[in-house]
mmCIF file with all atom_site columns, C-alpha atoms in Angstrom:
data_model
loop_
_atom_site.group_PDB
_atom_site.id
_atom_site.type_symbol
_atom_site.label_atom_id
_atom_site.label_alt_id
_atom_site.label_comp_id
_atom_site.label_asym_id
_atom_site.label_entity_id
_atom_site.label_seq_id
_atom_site.pdbx_PDB_ins_code
_atom_site.Cartn_x
_atom_site.Cartn_y
_atom_site.Cartn_z
_atom_site.occupancy
_atom_site.B_iso_or_equiv
_atom_site.pdbx_formal_charge
_atom_site.auth_seq_id
_atom_site.auth_comp_id
_atom_site.auth_asym_id
_atom_site.auth_atom_id
_atom_site.pdbx_PDB_model_num
ATOM 1   C CA . GLY A 1 1   ? 148.843 -98.720  24.226 1.00 61.00 ? 1   GLY A CA 1
ATOM 2   C CA . GLN A 1 2   ? 150.411 -97.484  27.393 1.00 71.00 ? 2   GLN A CA 1
ATOM 3   C CA . ASN A 1 3   ? 154.029 -96.737  27.948 1.00 89.00 ? 3   ASN A CA 1
ATOM 4   C CA . ILE A 1 4   ? 156.174 -95.057  30.577 1.00 94.00 ? 4   ILE A CA 1
ATOM 5   C CA . ASP A 1 5   ? 159.779 -94.136  29.788 1.00 96.00 ? 5   ASP A CA 1
ATOM 6   C CA . GLN A 1 6   ? 162.477 -92.970  32.145 1.00 96.00 ? 6   GLN A CA 1
ATOM 7   C CA . PRO A 1 7   ? 166.273 -93.214  31.963 1.00 97.00 ? 7   PRO A CA 1
ATOM 8   C CA . THR A 1 8   ? 167.747 -96.408  33.340 1.00 95.00 ? 8   THR A CA 1
ATOM 9   C CA . GLU A 1 9   ? 170.581 -94.835  35.316 1.00 97.00 ? 9   GLU A CA 1
ATOM 10  C CA . MET A 1 10  ? 171.912 -91.431  36.277 1.00 98.00 ? 10  MET A CA 1
ATOM 11  C CA . THR A 1 11  ? 174.926 -90.299  38.258 1.00 97.00 ? 11  THR A CA 1
ATOM 12  C CA . ALA A 1 12  ? 175.251 -87.005  40.100 1.00 97.00 ? 12  ALA A CA 1
ATOM 13  C CA . THR A 1 13  ? 177.517 -85.405  42.673 1.00 97.00 ? 13  THR A CA 1
ATOM 14  C CA . GLU A 1 14  ? 176.731 -84.770  46.304 1.00 97.00 ? 14  GLU A CA 1
ATOM 15  C CA . GLY A 1 15  ? 175.350 -81.247  46.778 1.00 97.00 ? 15  GLY A CA 1
ATOM 16  C CA . ALA A 1 16  ? 174.295 -80.894  43.138 1.00 97.00 ? 16  ALA A CA 1
ATOM 17  C CA . ILE A 1 17  ? 170.850 -80.817  41.503 1.00 98.00 ? 17  ILE A CA 1
ATOM 18  C CA . VAL A 1 18  ? 169.535 -83.650  39.351 1.00 98.00 ? 18  VAL A CA 1
ATOM 19  C CA . GLN A 1 19  ? 166.429 -83.884  37.181 1.00 98.00 ? 19  GLN A CA 1
ATOM 20  C CA . ILE A 1 20  ? 164.894 -87.267  36.404 1.00 98.00 ? 20  ILE A CA 1
ATOM 21  C CA . ASN A 1 21  ? 162.548 -87.212  33.428 1.00 98.00 ? 21  ASN A CA 1
ATOM 22  C CA . CYS A 1 22  ? 159.538 -89.377  32.726 1.00 98.00 ? 22  CYS A CA 1
ATOM 23  C CA . THR A 1 23  ? 157.399 -89.484  29.597 1.00 97.00 ? 23  THR A CA 1
ATOM 24  C CA . TYR A 1 24  ? 154.179 -91.415  29.340 1.00 96.00 ? 24  TYR A CA 1
ATOM 25  C CA . GLN A 1 25  ? 151.521 -92.404  26.860 1.00 94.00 ? 25  GLN A CA 1
ATOM 26  C CA . THR A 1 26  ? 148.274 -93.660  28.318 1.00 88.00 ? 26  THR A CA 1
ATOM 27  C CA . SER A 1 27  ? 144.512 -93.356  28.170 1.00 86.00 ? 27  SER A CA 1
ATOM 28  C CA . GLY A 1 28  ? 142.375 -92.396  31.140 1.00 86.00 ? 28  GLY A CA 1
ATOM 29  C CA . PHE A 1 29  ? 145.140 -90.426  32.821 1.00 89.00 ? 29  PHE A CA 1
ATOM 30  C CA . ASN A 1 30  ? 144.368 -89.449  36.424 1.00 88.00 ? 30  ASN A CA 1
ATOM 31  C CA . GLY A 1 31  ? 147.672 -88.305  37.839 1.00 91.00 ? 31  GLY A CA 1
ATOM 32  C CA . LEU A 1 32  ? 151.357 -89.094  38.153 1.00 94.00 ? 32  LEU A CA 1
ATOM 33  C CA . PHE A 1 33  ? 153.279 -90.455  41.120 1.00 94.00 ? 33  PHE A CA 1
ATOM 34  C CA . TRP A 1 34  ? 156.939 -90.486  42.019 1.00 97.00 ? 34  TRP A CA 1
ATOM 35  C CA . TYR A 1 35  ? 158.265 -93.089  44.419 1.00 97.00 ? 35  TYR A CA 1
ATOM 36  C CA . GLN A 1 36  ? 161.711 -93.677  45.899 1.00 97.00 ? 36  GLN A CA 1
ATOM 37  C CA . GLN A 1 37  ? 163.010 -97.208  46.347 1.00 97.00 ? 37  GLN A CA 1
ATOM 38  C CA . HIS A 1 38  ? 166.246 -98.074  48.090 1.00 96.00 ? 38  HIS A CA 1
ATOM 39  C CA . ALA A 1 39  ? 167.853 -101.364 47.145 1.00 91.00 ? 39  ALA A CA 1
ATOM 40  C CA . GLY A 1 40  ? 166.075 -104.303 48.767 1.00 88.00 ? 40  GLY A CA 1
ATOM 41  C CA . GLU A 1 41  ? 163.351 -102.137 50.239 1.00 93.00 ? 41  GLU A CA 1
ATOM 42  C CA . ALA A 1 42  ? 159.774 -101.208 49.451 1.00 95.00 ? 42  ALA A CA 1
ATOM 43  C CA . PRO A 1 43  ? 158.962 -98.091  47.418 1.00 95.00 ? 43  PRO A CA 1
ATOM 44  C CA . THR A 1 44  ? 157.983 -95.020  49.406 1.00 94.00 ? 44  THR A CA 1
ATOM 45  C CA . PHE A 1 45  ? 155.683 -92.264  48.178 1.00 92.00 ? 45  PHE A CA 1
ATOM 46  C CA . LEU A 1 46  ? 157.291 -88.958  47.192 1.00 94.00 ? 46  LEU A CA 1
ATOM 47  C CA . SER A 1 47  ? 154.721 -86.968  45.232 1.00 93.00 ? 47  SER A CA 1
ATOM 48  C CA . TYR A 1 48  ? 151.498 -86.987  43.242 1.00 92.00 ? 48  TYR A CA 1
ATOM 49  C CA . ASN A 1 49  ? 150.720 -84.486  40.469 1.00 94.00 ? 49  ASN A CA 1
ATOM 50  C CA . VAL A 1 50  ? 147.265 -84.105  38.983 1.00 91.00 ? 50  VAL A CA 1
ATOM 51  C CA . LEU A 1 51  ? 147.429 -80.603  37.542 1.00 93.00 ? 51  LEU A CA 1
ATOM 52  C CA . ASP A 1 52  ? 150.077 -79.049  35.336 1.00 96.00 ? 52  ASP A CA 1
ATOM 53  C CA . GLY A 1 53  ? 152.883 -77.270  37.083 1.00 97.00 ? 53  GLY A CA 1
ATOM 54  C CA . LEU A 1 54  ? 155.535 -77.635  39.711 1.00 96.00 ? 54  LEU A CA 1
ATOM 55  C CA . GLU A 1 55  ? 154.962 -78.895  43.242 1.00 94.00 ? 55  GLU A CA 1
ATOM 56  C CA . GLU A 1 56  ? 157.729 -78.438  45.768 1.00 94.00 ? 56  GLU A CA 1
ATOM 57  C CA . LYS A 1 57  ? 158.311 -80.489  48.884 1.00 90.00 ? 57  LYS A CA 1
ATOM 58  C CA . GLY A 1 58  ? 161.534 -79.646  50.624 1.00 94.00 ? 58  GLY A CA 1
ATOM 59  C CA . ARG A 1 59  ? 164.501 -80.776  48.534 1.00 96.00 ? 59  ARG A CA 1
ATOM 60  C CA . PHE A 1 60  ? 162.237 -82.626  46.113 1.00 97.00 ? 60  PHE A CA 1
ATOM 61  C CA . SER A 1 61  ? 160.015 -81.054  43.453 1.00 97.00 ? 61  SER A CA 1
ATOM 62  C CA . SER A 1 62  ? 157.851 -82.688  40.818 1.00 97.00 ? 62  SER A CA 1
ATOM 63  C CA . PHE A 1 63  ? 156.570 -81.206  37.574 1.00 98.00 ? 63  PHE A CA 1
ATOM 64  C CA . LEU A 1 64  ? 153.773 -82.319  35.280 1.00 98.00 ? 64  LEU A CA 1
ATOM 65  C CA . SER A 1 65  ? 152.695 -81.347  31.779 1.00 97.00 ? 65  SER A CA 1
ATOM 66  C CA . ARG A 1 66  ? 149.574 -83.300  30.869 1.00 96.00 ? 66  ARG A CA 1
ATOM 67  C CA . SER A 1 67  ? 149.481 -82.023  27.290 1.00 95.00 ? 67  SER A CA 1
ATOM 68  C CA . LYS A 1 68  ? 153.038 -83.216  26.666 1.00 96.00 ? 68  LYS A CA 1
ATOM 69  C CA . GLY A 1 69  ? 152.797 -86.456  28.652 1.00 96.00 ? 69  GLY A CA 1
ATOM 70  C CA . TYR A 1 70  ? 155.864 -85.391  30.587 1.00 97.00 ? 70  TYR A CA 1
ATOM 71  C CA . SER A 1 71  ? 156.978 -85.181  34.174 1.00 98.00 ? 71  SER A CA 1
ATOM 72  C CA . TYR A 1 72  ? 160.202 -84.686  36.025 1.00 98.00 ? 72  TYR A CA 1
ATOM 73  C CA . LEU A 1 73  ? 161.463 -85.114  39.556 1.00 98.00 ? 73  LEU A CA 1
ATOM 74  C CA . LEU A 1 74  ? 163.983 -82.536  40.715 1.00 98.00 ? 74  LEU A CA 1
ATOM 75  C CA . LEU A 1 75  ? 166.288 -83.339  43.606 1.00 98.00 ? 75  LEU A CA 1
ATOM 76  C CA . LYS A 1 76  ? 168.278 -80.467  45.104 1.00 97.00 ? 76  LYS A CA 1
ATOM 77  C CA . GLU A 1 77  ? 171.248 -80.469  47.475 1.00 97.00 ? 77  GLU A CA 1
ATOM 78  C CA . LEU A 1 78  ? 171.864 -84.113  46.774 1.00 98.00 ? 78  LEU A CA 1
ATOM 79  C CA . GLN A 1 79  ? 172.897 -86.326  49.646 1.00 97.00 ? 79  GLN A CA 1
ATOM 80  C CA . MET A 1 80  ? 174.490 -89.765  49.573 1.00 97.00 ? 80  MET A CA 1
ATOM 81  C CA . LYS A 1 81  ? 171.286 -91.224  51.016 1.00 97.00 ? 81  LYS A CA 1
ATOM 82  C CA . ASP A 1 82  ? 169.456 -90.108  47.843 1.00 98.00 ? 82  ASP A CA 1
ATOM 83  C CA . SER A 1 83  ? 171.150 -92.960  45.994 1.00 98.00 ? 83  SER A CA 1
ATOM 84  C CA . ALA A 1 84  ? 168.129 -95.080  45.108 1.00 98.00 ? 84  ALA A CA 1
ATOM 85  C CA . SER A 1 85  ? 165.764 -95.951  42.300 1.00 97.00 ? 85  SER A CA 1
ATOM 86  C CA . TYR A 1 86  ? 163.091 -93.410  41.423 1.00 98.00 ? 86  TYR A CA 1
ATOM 87  C CA . LEU A 1 87  ? 159.867 -94.800  40.023 1.00 97.00 ? 87  LEU A CA 1
ATOM 88  C CA . CYS A 1 88  ? 157.480 -92.840  37.856 1.00 96.00 ? 88  CYS A CA 1
ATOM 89  C CA . ALA A 1 89  ? 153.914 -94.200  37.960 1.00 94.00 ? 89  ALA A CA 1
ATOM 90  C CA . VAL A 1 90  ? 150.722 -93.221  36.193 1.00 93.00 ? 90  VAL A CA 1
ATOM 91  C CA . SER A 1 91  ? 147.297 -93.527  37.753 1.00 88.00 ? 91  SER A CA 1
ATOM 92  C CA . ARG A 1 92  ? 144.647 -94.533  35.207 1.00 84.00 ? 92  ARG A CA 1
ATOM 93  C CA . ASN A 1 93  ? 140.888 -94.704  35.391 1.00 77.00 ? 93  ASN A CA 1
ATOM 94  C CA . THR A 1 94  ? 139.371 -96.514  32.421 1.00 66.00 ? 94  THR A CA 1
ATOM 95  C CA . GLY A 1 95  ? 136.697 -99.003  33.365 1.00 59.00 ? 95  GLY A CA 1
ATOM 96  C CA . GLY A 1 96  ? 138.749 -99.981  36.373 1.00 61.00 ? 96  GLY A CA 1
ATOM 97  C CA . PHE A 1 97  ? 141.479 -98.453  38.419 1.00 68.00 ? 97  PHE A CA 1
ATOM 98  C CA . LYS A 1 98  ? 145.157 -99.197  37.828 1.00 78.00 ? 98  LYS A CA 1
ATOM 99  C CA . THR A 1 99  ? 148.507 -97.672  38.598 1.00 85.00 ? 99  THR A CA 1
ATOM 100 C CA . ILE A 1 100 ? 151.237 -98.433  36.077 1.00 89.00 ? 100 ILE A CA 1
ATOM 101 C CA . PHE A 1 101 ? 154.894 -98.079  36.954 1.00 93.00 ? 101 PHE A CA 1
ATOM 102 C CA . GLY A 1 102 ? 157.877 -97.271  34.808 1.00 94.00 ? 102 GLY A CA 1
ATOM 103 C CA . ALA A 1 103 ? 160.971 -99.439  35.140 1.00 93.00 ? 103 ALA A CA 1
ATOM 104 C CA . GLY A 1 104 ? 162.639 -96.875  37.391 1.00 95.00 ? 104 GLY A CA 1
ATOM 105 C CA . THR A 1 105 ? 165.753 -94.699  37.245 1.00 97.00 ? 105 THR A CA 1
ATOM 106 C CA . ARG A 1 106 ? 168.669 -95.779  39.369 1.00 97.00 ? 106 ARG A CA 1
ATOM 107 C CA . LEU A 1 107 ? 170.418 -92.715  40.755 1.00 98.00 ? 107 LEU A CA 1
ATOM 108 C CA . PHE A 1 108 ? 173.990 -92.912  42.006 1.00 97.00 ? 108 PHE A CA 1
ATOM 109 C CA . VAL A 1 109 ? 175.199 -90.009  44.142 1.00 98.00 ? 109 VAL A CA 1
ATOM 110 C CA . LYS A 1 110 ? 178.965 -89.747  44.357 1.00 96.00 ? 110 LYS A CA 1
ATOM 111 C CA . ALA A 1 111 ? 181.080 -87.755  46.781 1.00 95.00 ? 111 ALA A CA 1
ATOM 112 C CA . GLU B 2 1   ? 152.201 -97.739  63.601 1.00 85.00 ? 1   GLU B CA 1
ATOM 113 C CA . ALA B 2 2   ? 150.447 -97.529  60.225 1.00 84.00 ? 2   ALA B CA 1
ATOM 114 C CA . GLN B 2 3   ? 151.750 -100.326 58.060 1.00 93.00 ? 3   GLN B CA 1
ATOM 115 C CA . VAL B 2 4   ? 151.235 -103.040 55.503 1.00 96.00 ? 4   VAL B CA 1
ATOM 116 C CA . THR B 2 5   ? 152.447 -106.429 56.703 1.00 97.00 ? 5   THR B CA 1
ATOM 117 C CA . GLN B 2 6   ? 153.415 -109.157 54.267 1.00 97.00 ? 6   GLN B CA 1
ATOM 118 C CA . ASN B 2 7   ? 154.419 -112.691 55.101 1.00 97.00 ? 7   ASN B CA 1
ATOM 119 C CA . PRO B 2 8   ? 156.645 -114.459 54.488 1.00 97.00 ? 8   PRO B CA 1
ATOM 120 C CA . ARG B 2 9   ? 159.597 -112.220 53.561 1.00 97.00 ? 9   ARG B CA 1
ATOM 121 C CA . TYR B 2 10  ? 161.394 -115.041 51.775 1.00 97.00 ? 10  TYR B CA 1
ATOM 122 C CA . LEU B 2 11  ? 160.011 -118.257 50.333 1.00 97.00 ? 11  LEU B CA 1
ATOM 123 C CA . ILE B 2 12  ? 161.545 -121.049 48.290 1.00 97.00 ? 12  ILE B CA 1
ATOM 124 C CA . THR B 2 13  ? 159.092 -123.588 46.953 1.00 96.00 ? 13  THR B CA 1
ATOM 125 C CA . VAL B 2 14  ? 158.793 -126.271 44.306 1.00 97.00 ? 14  VAL B CA 1
ATOM 126 C CA . THR B 2 15  ? 156.824 -126.163 41.098 1.00 97.00 ? 15  THR B CA 1
ATOM 127 C CA . GLY B 2 16  ? 153.165 -127.002 41.579 1.00 97.00 ? 16  GLY B CA 1
ATOM 128 C CA . LYS B 2 17  ? 152.980 -126.657 45.357 1.00 97.00 ? 17  LYS B CA 1
ATOM 129 C CA . LYS B 2 18  ? 150.191 -124.247 46.263 1.00 97.00 ? 18  LYS B CA 1
ATOM 130 C CA . LEU B 2 19  ? 151.193 -121.267 48.360 1.00 97.00 ? 19  LEU B CA 1
ATOM 131 C CA . THR B 2 20  ? 149.652 -118.157 49.863 1.00 98.00 ? 20  THR B CA 1
ATOM 132 C CA . VAL B 2 21  ? 151.344 -114.855 50.585 1.00 98.00 ? 21  VAL B CA 1
ATOM 133 C CA . THR B 2 22  ? 149.459 -112.908 53.208 1.00 98.00 ? 22  THR B CA 1
ATOM 134 C CA . CYS B 2 23  ? 148.962 -109.144 53.290 1.00 98.00 ? 23  CYS B CA 1
ATOM 135 C CA . SER B 2 24  ? 147.335 -107.134 56.043 1.00 98.00 ? 24  SER B CA 1
ATOM 136 C CA . GLN B 2 25  ? 146.964 -103.365 56.550 1.00 97.00 ? 25  GLN B CA 1
ATOM 137 C CA . ASN B 2 26  ? 145.902 -101.494 59.683 1.00 96.00 ? 26  ASN B CA 1
ATOM 138 C CA . MET B 2 27  ? 144.964 -98.159  58.065 1.00 93.00 ? 27  MET B CA 1
ATOM 139 C CA . ASN B 2 28  ? 141.374 -98.973  57.094 1.00 93.00 ? 28  ASN B CA 1
ATOM 140 C CA . HIS B 2 29  ? 142.303 -98.463  53.437 1.00 91.00 ? 29  HIS B CA 1
ATOM 141 C CA . GLU B 2 30  ? 139.710 -99.361  50.811 1.00 90.00 ? 30  GLU B CA 1
ATOM 142 C CA . TYR B 2 31  ? 142.169 -100.009 48.019 1.00 90.00 ? 31  TYR B CA 1
ATOM 143 C CA . MET B 2 32  ? 144.714 -102.832 47.994 1.00 93.00 ? 32  MET B CA 1
ATOM 144 C CA . SER B 2 33  ? 146.900 -104.184 45.242 1.00 94.00 ? 33  SER B CA 1
ATOM 145 C CA . TRP B 2 34  ? 149.553 -106.784 44.464 1.00 96.00 ? 34  TRP B CA 1
ATOM 146 C CA . TYR B 2 35  ? 152.602 -106.099 42.309 1.00 96.00 ? 35  TYR B CA 1
ATOM 147 C CA . ARG B 2 36  ? 155.540 -108.130 41.163 1.00 97.00 ? 36  ARG B CA 1
ATOM 148 C CA . GLN B 2 37  ? 158.897 -106.541 40.492 1.00 96.00 ? 37  GLN B CA 1
ATOM 149 C CA . ASP B 2 38  ? 161.391 -107.986 38.047 1.00 94.00 ? 38  ASP B CA 1
ATOM 150 C CA . PRO B 2 39  ? 164.704 -106.469 36.888 1.00 88.00 ? 39  PRO B CA 1
ATOM 151 C CA . GLY B 2 40  ? 164.255 -104.119 33.946 1.00 84.00 ? 40  GLY B CA 1
ATOM 152 C CA . LEU B 2 41  ? 160.469 -104.442 34.013 1.00 86.00 ? 41  LEU B CA 1
ATOM 153 C CA . GLY B 2 42  ? 159.552 -102.429 37.053 1.00 88.00 ? 42  GLY B CA 1
ATOM 154 C CA . LEU B 2 43  ? 156.468 -103.049 39.144 1.00 93.00 ? 43  LEU B CA 1
ATOM 155 C CA . ARG B 2 44  ? 153.655 -104.799 37.333 1.00 94.00 ? 44  ARG B CA 1
ATOM 156 C CA . GLN B 2 45  ? 150.175 -104.985 38.795 1.00 92.00 ? 45  GLN B CA 1
ATOM 157 C CA . ILE B 2 46  ? 148.766 -108.468 39.347 1.00 96.00 ? 46  ILE B CA 1
ATOM 158 C CA . TYR B 2 47  ? 145.384 -107.838 40.987 1.00 95.00 ? 47  TYR B CA 1
ATOM 159 C CA . TYR B 2 48  ? 143.737 -105.035 42.852 1.00 92.00 ? 48  TYR B CA 1
ATOM 160 C CA . SER B 2 49  ? 140.725 -104.594 45.089 1.00 92.00 ? 49  SER B CA 1
ATOM 161 C CA . MET B 2 50  ? 138.661 -101.466 45.590 1.00 88.00 ? 50  MET B CA 1
ATOM 162 C CA . ASN B 2 51  ? 136.837 -102.800 48.633 1.00 89.00 ? 51  ASN B CA 1
ATOM 163 C CA . VAL B 2 52  ? 135.598 -105.964 50.334 1.00 93.00 ? 52  VAL B CA 1
ATOM 164 C CA . GLU B 2 53  ? 134.497 -108.588 47.796 1.00 94.00 ? 53  GLU B CA 1
ATOM 165 C CA . VAL B 2 54  ? 135.528 -106.317 44.887 1.00 91.00 ? 54  VAL B CA 1
ATOM 166 C CA . THR B 2 55  ? 138.611 -107.482 42.999 1.00 94.00 ? 55  THR B CA 1
ATOM 167 C CA . ASP B 2 56  ? 139.861 -106.989 39.451 1.00 91.00 ? 56  ASP B CA 1
ATOM 168 C CA . LYS B 2 57  ? 142.728 -108.069 37.259 1.00 92.00 ? 57  LYS B CA 1
ATOM 169 C CA . GLY B 2 58  ? 145.817 -105.977 36.761 1.00 90.00 ? 58  GLY B CA 1
ATOM 170 C CA . ASP B 2 59  ? 148.232 -106.382 33.886 1.00 89.00 ? 59  ASP B CA 1
ATOM 171 C CA . VAL B 2 60  ? 149.716 -109.787 34.747 1.00 95.00 ? 60  VAL B CA 1
ATOM 172 C CA . PRO B 2 61  ? 147.011 -111.842 36.546 1.00 97.00 ? 61  PRO B CA 1
ATOM 173 C CA . GLU B 2 62  ? 147.699 -115.246 34.973 1.00 97.00 ? 62  GLU B CA 1
ATOM 174 C CA . GLY B 2 63  ? 148.602 -117.891 37.518 1.00 97.00 ? 63  GLY B CA 1
ATOM 175 C CA . TYR B 2 64  ? 147.429 -115.858 40.512 1.00 98.00 ? 64  TYR B CA 1
ATOM 176 C CA . LYS B 2 65  ? 144.265 -115.588 42.602 1.00 98.00 ? 65  LYS B CA 1
ATOM 177 C CA . VAL B 2 66  ? 143.222 -113.150 45.277 1.00 98.00 ? 66  VAL B CA 1
ATOM 178 C CA . SER B 2 67  ? 140.376 -112.707 47.716 1.00 97.00 ? 67  SER B CA 1
ATOM 179 C CA . ARG B 2 68  ? 139.112 -109.799 49.798 1.00 97.00 ? 68  ARG B CA 1
ATOM 180 C CA . LYS B 2 69  ? 136.827 -111.171 52.495 1.00 97.00 ? 69  LYS B CA 1
ATOM 181 C CA . GLU B 2 70  ? 137.834 -108.570 55.057 1.00 96.00 ? 70  GLU B CA 1
ATOM 182 C CA . LYS B 2 71  ? 138.921 -104.986 54.526 1.00 96.00 ? 71  LYS B CA 1
ATOM 183 C CA . ARG B 2 72  ? 142.320 -105.428 56.152 1.00 97.00 ? 72  ARG B CA 1
ATOM 184 C CA . ASN B 2 73  ? 143.444 -108.629 54.379 1.00 98.00 ? 73  ASN B CA 1
ATOM 185 C CA . PHE B 2 74  ? 144.290 -109.296 50.749 1.00 98.00 ? 74  PHE B CA 1
ATOM 186 C CA . PRO B 2 75  ? 146.082 -112.631 50.299 1.00 98.00 ? 75  PRO B CA 1
ATOM 187 C CA . LEU B 2 76  ? 147.788 -113.626 47.055 1.00 98.00 ? 76  LEU B CA 1
ATOM 188 C CA . ILE B 2 77  ? 147.371 -117.272 46.088 1.00 98.00 ? 77  ILE B CA 1
ATOM 189 C CA . LEU B 2 78  ? 149.498 -119.241 43.661 1.00 97.00 ? 78  LEU B CA 1
ATOM 190 C CA . GLU B 2 79  ? 147.594 -122.454 43.000 1.00 95.00 ? 79  GLU B CA 1
ATOM 191 C CA . SER B 2 80  ? 150.352 -124.119 40.989 1.00 97.00 ? 80  SER B CA 1
ATOM 192 C CA . PRO B 2 81  ? 153.528 -122.023 41.075 1.00 97.00 ? 81  PRO B CA 1
ATOM 193 C CA . SER B 2 82  ? 155.945 -122.170 38.165 1.00 97.00 ? 82  SER B CA 1
ATOM 194 C CA . PRO B 2 83  ? 159.546 -120.925 37.844 1.00 97.00 ? 83  PRO B CA 1
ATOM 195 C CA . ASN B 2 84  ? 158.435 -117.858 35.849 1.00 97.00 ? 84  ASN B CA 1
ATOM 196 C CA . GLN B 2 85  ? 156.665 -116.677 38.984 1.00 98.00 ? 85  GLN B CA 1
ATOM 197 C CA . THR B 2 86  ? 160.003 -116.289 40.737 1.00 98.00 ? 86  THR B CA 1
ATOM 198 C CA . SER B 2 87  ? 159.972 -112.612 41.613 1.00 97.00 ? 87  SER B CA 1
ATOM 199 C CA . LEU B 2 88  ? 159.799 -109.950 44.313 1.00 97.00 ? 88  LEU B CA 1
ATOM 200 C CA . TYR B 2 89  ? 156.192 -109.347 45.328 1.00 98.00 ? 89  TYR B CA 1
ATOM 201 C CA . PHE B 2 90  ? 154.767 -106.244 46.969 1.00 97.00 ? 90  PHE B CA 1
ATOM 202 C CA . CYS B 2 91  ? 151.397 -105.680 48.517 1.00 97.00 ? 91  CYS B CA 1
ATOM 203 C CA . ALA B 2 92  ? 150.219 -102.076 48.689 1.00 95.00 ? 92  ALA B CA 1
ATOM 204 C CA . SER B 2 93  ? 147.249 -100.201 50.081 1.00 93.00 ? 93  SER B CA 1
ATOM 205 C CA . SER B 2 94  ? 145.856 -96.720  49.830 1.00 89.00 ? 94  SER B CA 1
ATOM 206 C CA . THR B 2 95  ? 142.801 -94.629  50.412 1.00 82.00 ? 95  THR B CA 1
ATOM 207 C CA . VAL B 2 96  ? 141.062 -92.605  47.721 1.00 63.00 ? 96  VAL B CA 1
ATOM 208 C CA . ARG B 2 97  ? 141.811 -95.186  45.056 1.00 56.00 ? 97  ARG B CA 1
ATOM 209 C CA . GLY B 2 98  ? 145.548 -94.572  45.235 1.00 51.00 ? 98  GLY B CA 1
ATOM 210 C CA . GLY B 2 99  ? 145.344 -90.910  44.358 1.00 55.00 ? 99  GLY B CA 1
ATOM 211 C CA . GLY B 2 100 ? 146.725 -88.051  46.378 1.00 60.00 ? 100 GLY B CA 1
ATOM 212 C CA . TYR B 2 101 ? 148.229 -89.999  49.222 1.00 68.00 ? 101 TYR B CA 1
ATOM 213 C CA . GLY B 2 102 ? 149.961 -92.719  47.265 1.00 84.00 ? 102 GLY B CA 1
ATOM 214 C CA . TYR B 2 103 ? 150.459 -96.303  48.208 1.00 89.00 ? 103 TYR B CA 1
ATOM 215 C CA . THR B 2 104 ? 151.851 -97.698  51.409 1.00 93.00 ? 104 THR B CA 1
ATOM 216 C CA . PHE B 2 105 ? 153.840 -100.790 50.450 1.00 96.00 ? 105 PHE B CA 1
ATOM 217 C CA . GLY B 2 106 ? 154.605 -103.888 52.432 1.00 97.00 ? 106 GLY B CA 1
ATOM 218 C CA . SER B 2 107 ? 158.230 -104.958 52.880 1.00 96.00 ? 107 SER B CA 1
ATOM 219 C CA . GLY B 2 108 ? 158.071 -107.427 50.020 1.00 97.00 ? 108 GLY B CA 1
ATOM 220 C CA . THR B 2 109 ? 158.157 -111.186 49.588 1.00 97.00 ? 109 THR B CA 1
ATOM 221 C CA . ARG B 2 110 ? 161.005 -112.699 47.617 1.00 97.00 ? 110 ARG B CA 1
ATOM 222 C CA . LEU B 2 111 ? 159.658 -115.881 46.046 1.00 98.00 ? 111 LEU B CA 1
ATOM 223 C CA . THR B 2 112 ? 161.790 -118.514 44.348 1.00 98.00 ? 112 THR B CA 1
ATOM 224 C CA . VAL B 2 113 ? 160.088 -121.388 42.531 1.00 97.00 ? 113 VAL B CA 1
ATOM 225 C CA . VAL B 2 114 ? 162.385 -124.274 41.628 1.00 97.00 ? 114 VAL B CA 1
#
């Protein structure tokens, strides 16, 4: 079957670094997305990893290990506005094209 | 401005009364998709379309229909809504089959079926 696991909630302090993990089991893996979703709003695209390794984009970095079925999103220099849900999503290509989302990790940033 | 426009934003309806949620994108994207989002379950794909007149089922297609007669529009149709279809719905579009550039999502439609 297919499964995406990420922690339900995390709390971190303003200015700190936080790592949000995601593990997945799926066939036909294409790549892995991270999205940010503020409460009551639409998700917005953060990153897409196809190859193993770390990709950095400003304060946000995303890592992928295809052999381990593992990814993480790293947020540095946390700001209050980073309080949101972070969605891990897997792009699959098996006789059709689908993107499957995890349930999301709700991040609370405290002062 | 590049965007995905969904209407309506909020809708309360009664069981069995047919409804359509519209979705339109102005980015000339080939790929469009509908998701529903429920607490604890995340986003689940209902239907997707890879181009005009090409649609396919996602993971939770029961009770829904879609059509893709024009590239920009991808309406979601509930022929006979039921209370278990109460949810937050998102339309999304992308180029390159959703890879690389990610989805652009609409603002969402909060549907309540009583």
